[in-house]
Short mmCIF file of C-alpha atoms in Angstrom, two decimals:
data_model
loop_
_atom_site.label_atom_id
_atom_site.label_comp_id
_atom_site.label_asym_id
_atom_site.label_seq_id
_atom_site.Cartn_x
_atom_site.Cartn_y
_atom_site.Cartn_z
CA UNK A 1 131.99 302.38 48.36
CA UNK A 2 132.24 304.10 51.68
CA UNK A 3 133.27 307.70 51.94
CA UNK A 4 136.09 308.78 54.24
CA UNK A 5 135.03 310.69 57.27
CA UNK A 6 135.88 314.40 57.51
CA UNK A 7 137.37 314.78 60.97
CA UNK A 8 136.26 317.74 63.08
CA UNK A 9 133.49 318.86 60.86
CA UNK A 10 129.70 318.40 60.98
CA UNK A 11 129.05 320.83 58.10
CA UNK A 12 126.74 318.98 55.63
CA UNK A 13 127.71 321.39 52.83
CA UNK A 14 131.27 320.32 53.21
CA UNK A 15 130.27 316.68 52.96
CA UNK A 16 128.25 317.45 49.80
CA UNK A 17 131.23 319.30 48.22
CA UNK A 18 133.57 316.40 49.02
CA UNK A 19 131.16 313.85 47.70
CA UNK A 20 130.91 315.86 44.44
CA UNK A 21 134.65 316.16 44.11
CA UNK A 22 135.19 312.36 44.78
CA UNK A 23 132.55 311.57 42.16
CA UNK A 24 134.47 313.73 39.61
CA UNK A 25 137.84 312.07 40.42
CA UNK A 26 136.59 308.40 40.65
CA UNK A 27 134.09 308.46 37.76
CA UNK A 28 135.30 311.17 35.27
CA UNK A 29 139.09 311.43 35.44
CA UNK A 30 141.22 308.91 33.58
CA UNK A 31 144.95 308.47 34.09
CA UNK A 32 146.91 307.09 31.07
CA UNK A 33 150.49 305.92 31.16
CA UNK A 34 152.34 305.89 27.80
CA UNK A 35 155.75 304.32 27.63
CA UNK A 36 158.20 305.69 25.00
CA UNK A 37 161.53 304.46 23.87
CA UNK A 38 164.48 306.53 22.62
CA UNK A 39 163.12 306.74 19.13
CA UNK A 40 160.11 308.96 20.26
CA UNK A 41 160.23 312.56 21.17
CA UNK A 42 157.96 313.07 24.21
CA UNK A 43 157.13 316.70 23.16
CA UNK A 44 156.04 315.54 19.73
CA UNK A 45 153.82 312.82 21.22
CA UNK A 46 152.29 315.16 23.66
CA UNK A 47 151.66 317.72 20.95
CA UNK A 48 149.75 315.11 18.77
CA UNK A 49 147.69 313.86 21.69
CA UNK A 50 146.95 317.41 22.78
CA UNK A 51 145.75 318.95 19.57
CA UNK A 52 142.43 319.96 21.13
CA UNK A 53 143.98 321.17 24.40
CA UNK A 54 146.28 323.95 25.67
CA UNK A 55 149.25 324.17 23.31
CA UNK A 56 152.74 324.03 24.77
CA UNK A 57 154.68 327.27 24.88
CA UNK A 58 158.25 327.18 23.55
CA UNK A 59 159.50 327.54 27.12
CA UNK A 60 157.66 324.24 28.01
CA UNK A 61 159.14 322.48 25.04
CA UNK A 62 162.66 323.57 25.98
CA UNK A 63 162.23 322.59 29.61
CA UNK A 64 160.90 319.17 28.70
CA UNK A 65 163.85 318.58 26.39
CA UNK A 66 166.34 319.55 29.07
CA UNK A 67 164.79 317.12 31.60
CA UNK A 68 164.16 314.41 29.14
CA UNK A 69 167.83 313.96 29.24
CA UNK A 70 167.68 313.23 32.94
CA UNK A 71 164.86 310.77 32.91
CA UNK A 72 167.02 307.97 34.30
CA UNK A 73 168.15 309.97 37.33
CA UNK A 74 165.00 311.56 39.04
CA UNK A 75 166.95 312.83 42.01
CA UNK A 76 169.49 314.71 39.78
CA UNK A 77 166.63 316.04 37.74
CA UNK A 78 164.93 317.45 40.87
CA UNK A 79 168.19 319.08 42.06
CA UNK A 80 168.96 320.67 38.71
CA UNK A 81 165.37 321.89 38.37
CA UNK A 82 165.37 323.63 41.73
CA UNK A 83 168.96 324.93 41.66
CA UNK A 84 169.65 325.71 38.01
CA UNK A 85 166.47 325.70 35.89
CA UNK A 86 164.38 327.82 38.23
CA UNK A 87 167.22 330.32 38.64
CA UNK A 88 167.39 330.60 34.79
CA UNK A 89 163.54 331.07 34.55
CA UNK A 90 163.38 333.64 37.32
CA UNK A 91 166.21 335.63 35.88
CA UNK A 92 163.51 336.96 33.47
CA UNK A 93 161.48 338.28 36.34
CA UNK A 94 158.29 337.08 38.07
CA UNK A 95 154.65 337.36 37.20
CA UNK A 96 153.14 337.66 33.64
CA UNK A 97 155.85 340.01 32.41
CA UNK A 98 158.65 337.66 33.47
CA UNK A 99 156.79 334.66 31.89
CA UNK A 100 156.25 336.66 28.67
CA UNK A 101 159.96 337.69 28.50
CA UNK A 102 161.09 334.10 29.14
CA UNK A 103 158.94 332.65 26.42
CA UNK A 104 159.81 335.47 23.95
CA UNK A 105 163.54 334.94 24.53
CA UNK A 106 163.74 331.72 22.50
CA UNK A 107 163.08 333.28 19.17
CA UNK A 108 166.01 335.77 19.07
CA UNK A 109 168.16 333.08 20.78
CA UNK A 110 167.29 330.53 17.98
CA UNK A 111 167.95 333.12 15.25
CA UNK A 112 171.37 333.96 16.76
CA UNK A 113 172.31 330.33 16.78
CA UNK A 114 170.90 329.56 13.37
CA UNK A 115 169.92 332.66 11.17
CA UNK A 116 168.22 330.28 8.70
CA UNK A 117 165.65 329.07 11.20
CA UNK A 118 161.88 329.81 11.17
CA UNK A 119 159.36 329.97 13.92
CA UNK A 120 157.96 326.67 12.69
CA UNK A 121 161.38 324.99 12.85
CA UNK A 122 162.72 326.78 15.83
CA UNK A 123 162.38 324.11 18.41
CA UNK A 124 163.60 321.38 16.12
CA UNK A 125 166.64 323.46 15.21
CA UNK A 126 167.37 324.02 18.85
CA UNK A 127 167.15 320.36 19.61
CA UNK A 128 169.58 319.62 16.77
CA UNK A 129 171.96 322.22 18.06
CA UNK A 130 171.93 320.80 21.62
CA UNK A 131 172.22 317.14 20.38
CA UNK A 132 175.51 318.26 18.82
CA UNK A 133 176.75 320.18 21.85
CA UNK A 134 176.06 317.41 24.35
CA UNK A 135 177.37 314.53 22.25
CA UNK A 136 179.69 312.50 24.41
CA UNK A 137 178.44 314.00 27.73
CA UNK A 138 176.84 311.77 30.37
CA UNK A 139 174.98 312.14 33.64
CA UNK A 140 173.94 315.62 34.39
CA UNK A 141 176.30 316.95 31.68
CA UNK A 142 173.75 317.37 28.93
CA UNK A 143 171.17 319.19 30.85
CA UNK A 144 173.74 321.60 32.54
CA UNK A 145 175.32 322.27 29.03
CA UNK A 146 171.91 323.28 27.60
CA UNK A 147 171.18 325.53 30.50
CA UNK A 148 174.66 327.18 30.21
CA UNK A 149 173.99 327.68 26.46
CA UNK A 150 170.73 329.34 27.15
CA UNK A 151 171.97 331.68 29.86
CA UNK A 152 174.72 333.38 27.69
CA UNK A 153 172.51 336.00 26.11
CA UNK A 154 169.99 336.65 28.91
CA UNK A 155 171.59 339.82 30.39
CA UNK A 156 171.82 341.36 26.96
CA UNK A 157 168.27 340.32 26.05
CA UNK A 158 166.90 341.84 29.19
CA UNK A 159 168.77 345.06 28.45
CA UNK A 160 167.13 345.61 25.10
CA UNK A 161 163.76 344.03 25.83
CA UNK A 162 163.08 345.00 29.33
CA UNK A 163 165.40 347.91 30.13
CA UNK A 164 167.39 345.98 32.76
CA UNK A 165 170.86 347.31 33.05
CA UNK A 166 173.46 344.46 32.97
CA UNK A 167 176.34 344.42 35.41
CA UNK A 168 179.46 345.86 33.84
CA UNK A 169 177.89 347.98 31.10
CA UNK A 170 179.32 351.46 30.77
CA UNK A 171 177.30 354.62 31.16
CA UNK A 172 177.68 355.56 27.49
CA UNK A 173 176.61 352.13 26.23
CA UNK A 174 173.66 352.07 28.62
CA UNK A 175 172.47 355.51 27.56
CA UNK A 176 172.57 354.39 23.94
CA UNK A 177 170.60 351.20 24.63
CA UNK A 178 168.01 353.14 26.65
CA UNK A 179 167.74 355.58 23.72
CA UNK A 180 167.01 352.70 21.33
CA UNK A 181 164.43 351.34 23.66
CA UNK A 182 162.66 354.73 23.79
CA UNK A 183 162.60 354.74 20.06
CA UNK A 184 160.52 351.54 20.15
CA UNK A 185 163.31 349.36 18.80
CA UNK A 186 161.59 346.67 16.71
CA UNK A 187 161.95 343.04 17.99
CA UNK A 188 163.31 341.94 14.66
CA UNK A 189 166.66 343.59 15.64
CA UNK A 190 166.95 341.61 18.94
CA UNK A 191 169.08 338.84 17.44
CA UNK A 192 171.64 341.40 16.41
CA UNK A 193 171.62 343.37 19.64
CA UNK A 194 171.80 340.58 22.08
CA UNK A 195 175.11 339.39 20.40
CA UNK A 196 176.39 343.02 20.22
CA UNK A 197 175.79 343.77 23.86
CA UNK A 198 177.07 340.32 24.95
CA UNK A 199 180.26 340.99 22.98
CA UNK A 200 180.59 344.34 24.68
CA UNK A 201 180.17 342.81 28.11
CA UNK A 202 182.87 340.30 27.21
CA UNK A 203 185.24 343.01 26.11
CA UNK A 204 185.06 341.91 22.42
CA UNK A 205 183.38 345.07 21.12
CA UNK A 206 184.36 348.55 22.22
CA UNK A 207 182.04 351.02 23.99
CA UNK A 208 182.70 353.51 21.12
CA UNK A 209 181.63 350.96 18.50
CA UNK A 210 178.48 350.02 20.38
CA UNK A 211 177.49 353.64 20.81
CA UNK A 212 178.08 354.44 17.05
CA UNK A 213 176.11 351.28 16.00
CA UNK A 214 173.24 352.24 18.19
CA UNK A 215 173.23 355.65 16.54
CA UNK A 216 173.20 354.16 13.08
CA UNK A 217 170.39 351.74 13.79
CA UNK A 218 168.28 354.48 15.55
CA UNK A 219 168.62 356.68 12.46
CA UNK A 220 167.85 353.88 10.13
CA UNK A 221 164.63 353.00 12.19
CA UNK A 222 163.53 356.58 12.67
CA UNK A 223 164.06 357.75 9.09
CA UNK A 224 162.11 354.74 7.78
CA UNK A 225 159.26 355.35 10.12
CA UNK A 226 159.10 359.15 9.28
CA UNK A 227 158.44 358.34 5.64
CA UNK A 228 156.00 355.51 6.40
CA UNK A 229 158.14 352.37 5.70
CA UNK A 230 156.95 349.47 7.77
CA UNK A 231 159.44 347.17 9.48
CA UNK A 232 158.43 344.32 7.24
CA UNK A 233 161.46 342.52 5.92
CA UNK A 234 163.95 343.77 8.53
CA UNK A 235 164.39 340.25 9.92
CA UNK A 236 166.39 339.37 6.84
CA UNK A 237 168.77 342.33 7.60
CA UNK A 238 169.28 341.72 11.32
CA UNK A 239 169.30 338.02 11.48
CA UNK A 240 172.98 337.78 10.25
CA UNK A 241 174.04 341.41 10.71
CA UNK A 242 176.51 340.45 13.40
CA UNK A 243 178.07 337.78 11.20
CA UNK A 244 178.52 340.30 8.38
CA UNK A 245 179.72 343.24 10.48
CA UNK A 246 181.43 341.76 13.57
CA UNK A 247 180.44 344.90 15.44
CA UNK A 248 182.33 347.30 13.13
CA UNK A 249 180.19 350.46 12.59
CA UNK A 250 181.19 350.91 8.93
CA UNK A 251 180.19 347.35 8.21
CA UNK A 252 176.91 347.75 10.02
CA UNK A 253 176.05 350.76 7.84
CA UNK A 254 177.01 348.89 4.72
CA UNK A 255 174.98 345.78 5.46
CA UNK A 256 171.93 347.35 7.08
CA UNK A 257 170.51 347.95 3.61
CA UNK A 258 169.82 345.60 0.78
CA UNK A 259 168.32 345.61 -2.66
CA UNK A 260 164.83 346.05 -1.18
CA UNK A 261 165.56 347.75 2.23
CA UNK A 262 166.61 351.36 2.05
CA UNK A 263 168.34 353.74 4.49
CA UNK A 264 166.32 356.87 3.49
CA UNK A 265 168.47 359.77 2.27
CA UNK A 266 168.08 363.37 3.30
CA UNK A 267 166.34 364.20 0.07
CA UNK A 268 163.91 361.38 0.58
CA UNK A 269 163.11 362.40 4.08
CA UNK A 270 162.45 366.01 3.13
CA UNK A 271 160.32 364.98 0.24
CA UNK A 272 158.12 362.30 1.88
CA UNK A 273 157.92 363.05 5.58
CA UNK A 274 155.99 366.38 5.36
CA UNK A 275 152.74 364.62 4.31
CA UNK A 276 153.37 361.36 6.12
CA UNK A 277 150.99 360.56 8.93
CA UNK A 278 152.82 359.56 12.15
CA UNK A 279 150.06 359.93 14.73
CA UNK A 280 149.33 356.51 16.23
CA UNK A 281 152.58 355.09 14.96
CA UNK A 282 155.22 353.55 17.16
CA UNK A 283 157.60 356.49 16.53
CA UNK A 284 155.40 359.43 17.04
CA UNK A 285 155.83 360.14 20.84
CA UNK A 286 159.61 359.45 20.55
CA UNK A 287 160.30 361.99 17.79
CA UNK A 288 158.02 364.64 19.23
CA UNK A 289 159.76 364.23 22.65
CA UNK A 290 163.18 364.31 21.06
CA UNK A 291 162.43 367.59 19.28
CA UNK A 292 161.02 369.11 22.60
CA UNK A 293 164.21 367.95 24.37
CA UNK A 294 166.36 369.71 21.71
CA UNK A 295 164.63 373.04 22.68
CA UNK A 296 165.02 372.53 26.48
CA UNK A 297 168.27 373.32 28.41
CA UNK A 298 171.07 371.10 27.45
CA UNK A 299 171.75 368.05 29.55
CA UNK A 300 174.35 365.37 29.52
CA UNK A 301 171.60 362.71 29.36
CA UNK A 302 169.45 362.96 26.22
CA UNK A 303 166.78 360.95 28.04
CA UNK A 304 166.12 363.51 30.79
CA UNK A 305 162.51 362.91 31.71
CA UNK A 306 159.91 365.26 30.30
CA UNK A 307 156.58 365.72 31.93
CA UNK A 308 154.05 363.09 30.91
CA UNK A 309 152.71 364.18 27.45
CA UNK A 310 149.82 363.47 25.21
CA UNK A 311 150.06 364.18 21.50
CA UNK A 312 147.77 367.13 20.49
CA UNK A 313 146.48 367.99 16.97
CA UNK A 314 146.91 371.74 16.75
CA UNK A 315 144.29 371.60 13.92
CA UNK A 316 141.90 369.18 15.67
CA UNK A 317 140.84 365.85 14.27
CA UNK A 318 137.15 367.19 14.31
CA UNK A 319 136.87 369.76 11.49
CA UNK A 320 134.12 371.94 12.87
CA UNK A 321 133.37 375.43 14.02
CA UNK A 322 136.02 378.01 12.93
CA UNK A 323 138.11 375.27 11.29
CA UNK A 324 135.62 374.77 8.47
CA UNK A 325 136.57 378.22 7.10
CA UNK A 326 140.37 377.89 8.03
CA UNK A 327 141.19 374.67 6.21
CA UNK A 328 139.60 372.66 3.33
CA UNK A 329 138.26 369.19 3.94
CA UNK A 330 140.95 367.83 1.59
CA UNK A 331 143.85 369.58 3.42
CA UNK A 332 142.40 368.51 6.79
CA UNK A 333 142.40 364.90 5.72
CA UNK A 334 145.85 365.15 4.25
CA UNK A 335 147.62 367.00 7.05
CA UNK A 336 145.85 366.33 10.34
CA UNK A 337 148.08 363.36 11.49
CA UNK A 338 151.33 364.72 10.12
CA UNK A 339 154.25 365.80 12.34
CA UNK A 340 153.86 369.41 11.38
CA UNK A 341 150.37 369.50 13.07
CA UNK A 342 151.40 367.57 16.29
CA UNK A 343 152.71 369.02 19.49
CA UNK A 344 153.13 367.70 23.12
CA UNK A 345 150.62 368.85 25.72
CA UNK A 346 149.65 367.80 29.15
CA UNK A 347 146.52 365.65 29.53
CA UNK A 348 144.78 368.58 31.19
CA UNK A 349 145.66 371.03 28.48
CA UNK A 350 144.73 368.67 25.70
CA UNK A 351 141.33 368.07 27.24
CA UNK A 352 140.56 371.75 27.74
CA UNK A 353 141.60 372.71 24.17
CA UNK A 354 139.33 370.18 22.41
CA UNK A 355 138.34 371.30 18.93
CA UNK A 356 138.16 374.97 19.70
CA UNK A 357 139.54 377.52 17.15
CA UNK A 358 143.24 378.38 17.02
CA UNK A 359 142.74 381.83 18.76
CA UNK A 360 141.02 380.07 21.70
CA UNK A 361 143.89 377.57 21.89
CA UNK A 362 146.42 380.43 21.90
CA UNK A 363 144.65 382.20 24.72
CA UNK A 364 144.17 378.94 26.71
CA UNK A 365 147.70 377.52 26.34
CA UNK A 366 149.93 380.51 26.44
CA UNK A 367 150.20 380.37 30.27
CA UNK A 368 149.53 376.67 30.67
CA UNK A 369 151.90 374.73 28.64
CA UNK A 370 155.64 374.23 29.52
CA UNK A 371 156.40 372.64 26.29
CA UNK A 372 158.57 374.84 24.16
CA UNK A 373 157.60 373.14 20.91
CA UNK A 374 153.96 373.88 21.63
CA UNK A 375 154.87 377.49 22.45
CA UNK A 376 156.53 377.83 19.00
CA UNK A 377 153.27 376.99 17.33
CA UNK A 378 151.35 379.38 19.58
CA UNK A 379 153.48 382.27 18.27
CA UNK A 380 151.78 381.95 14.93
CA UNK A 381 148.91 384.28 14.10
CA UNK A 382 146.98 381.67 12.19
CA UNK A 383 147.19 377.88 11.70
CA UNK A 384 146.51 376.82 8.10
CA UNK A 385 147.53 374.02 5.76
CA UNK A 386 150.46 376.09 4.54
CA UNK A 387 151.62 376.70 8.07
CA UNK A 388 151.47 372.90 8.79
CA UNK A 389 153.51 372.19 5.65
CA UNK A 390 156.03 374.88 6.59
CA UNK A 391 156.49 373.48 10.03
CA UNK A 392 156.56 369.84 8.75
CA UNK A 393 159.40 370.83 6.43
CA UNK A 394 161.38 372.56 9.25
CA UNK A 395 160.93 369.55 11.48
CA UNK A 396 162.14 367.29 8.61
CA UNK A 397 165.25 369.37 8.22
CA UNK A 398 165.92 369.16 11.87
CA UNK A 399 165.42 365.39 11.70
CA UNK A 400 168.05 365.00 9.00
CA UNK A 401 170.53 366.46 11.46
CA UNK A 402 169.34 364.70 14.58
CA UNK A 403 169.17 361.32 12.76
CA UNK A 404 172.00 361.52 10.14
CA UNK A 405 172.36 359.26 7.18
CA UNK A 406 175.85 358.00 8.11
CA UNK A 407 176.85 357.79 4.50
CA UNK A 408 180.46 357.89 5.62
CA UNK A 409 181.38 356.02 8.80
CA UNK A 410 184.83 355.59 9.99
#
């Protein structure tokens, strides 16, 4: 067939590119129309046809389900998409971070609405929930009801997942939420916290209760991390913790443990944390920073920013030079990554120190570091395995006070 003329251009390369593009469209692209009736789920049909293609994200499945309910009214669908759905999507932020937050939101939302759900059944369970909620509604009612349902936990979710302060949250509650975020709050707890914060914003859970609950959960998480307990299994705790506790601190403390999930005691912390490796773990920078802040001038805000830190091994990871005569290979392997051997330093100081002997480190850092916890170590004459264990035990004792066990909660 004849090719359309390209007005205003004599560039032969442009004509060649257009010819190539037209060949692709006319000879290699196929358009297929599939007509479905009410018995078929368009998302399920697409998923089966698309097994070798790009899988749909949960956000795609949910959006398709919302607008499936407006298939007979395209103009209403377009209006709701531009004025309601896009506003909901963009509330998570723009760019890759916003897209990620949006897609990750559906799992905690699904757990809140049905604690028995699983990731495999999540979308089906959400569909079942919405089918029940929109029964009897017509026109734009079903789509608007689903969007309204989805919006209810977004401010609380963004508070715990992204550090976005919701309108109406008090200073004390916001400080507690920020503190939990700094402690690398595990995502398994999100279903509980998005309901807790939402209840607080609605006036259904007091500021004092939220602050106390945040303290309990922080202690629970930190103590477990300090003795090397992984967060495996915590979903079973947090998925229905709100249902069991209703935001009462005493009930949270009671139900945050189970037959297999422990809230480590003071004795357990003192016994097991001294030789527990924390370097490279999600809690390391937080606990090291918290100890440093405890030595600094008091501040009404426990999250007062410290200078940017790196975690330094006082006894270096490379056992060479003077260290071969200072510490045995066995003790080096056993203690190098424990809290007793770790201090905060600036990037510059950490780089200069390297794997030099302890006397060199003392001379180098005495006038350089501003971190008081590092200066404590520099006051020692030597740095041996026994010194590391001694400091580790002192830090563990401090931790039992900083993160109490809350055995009795009013």
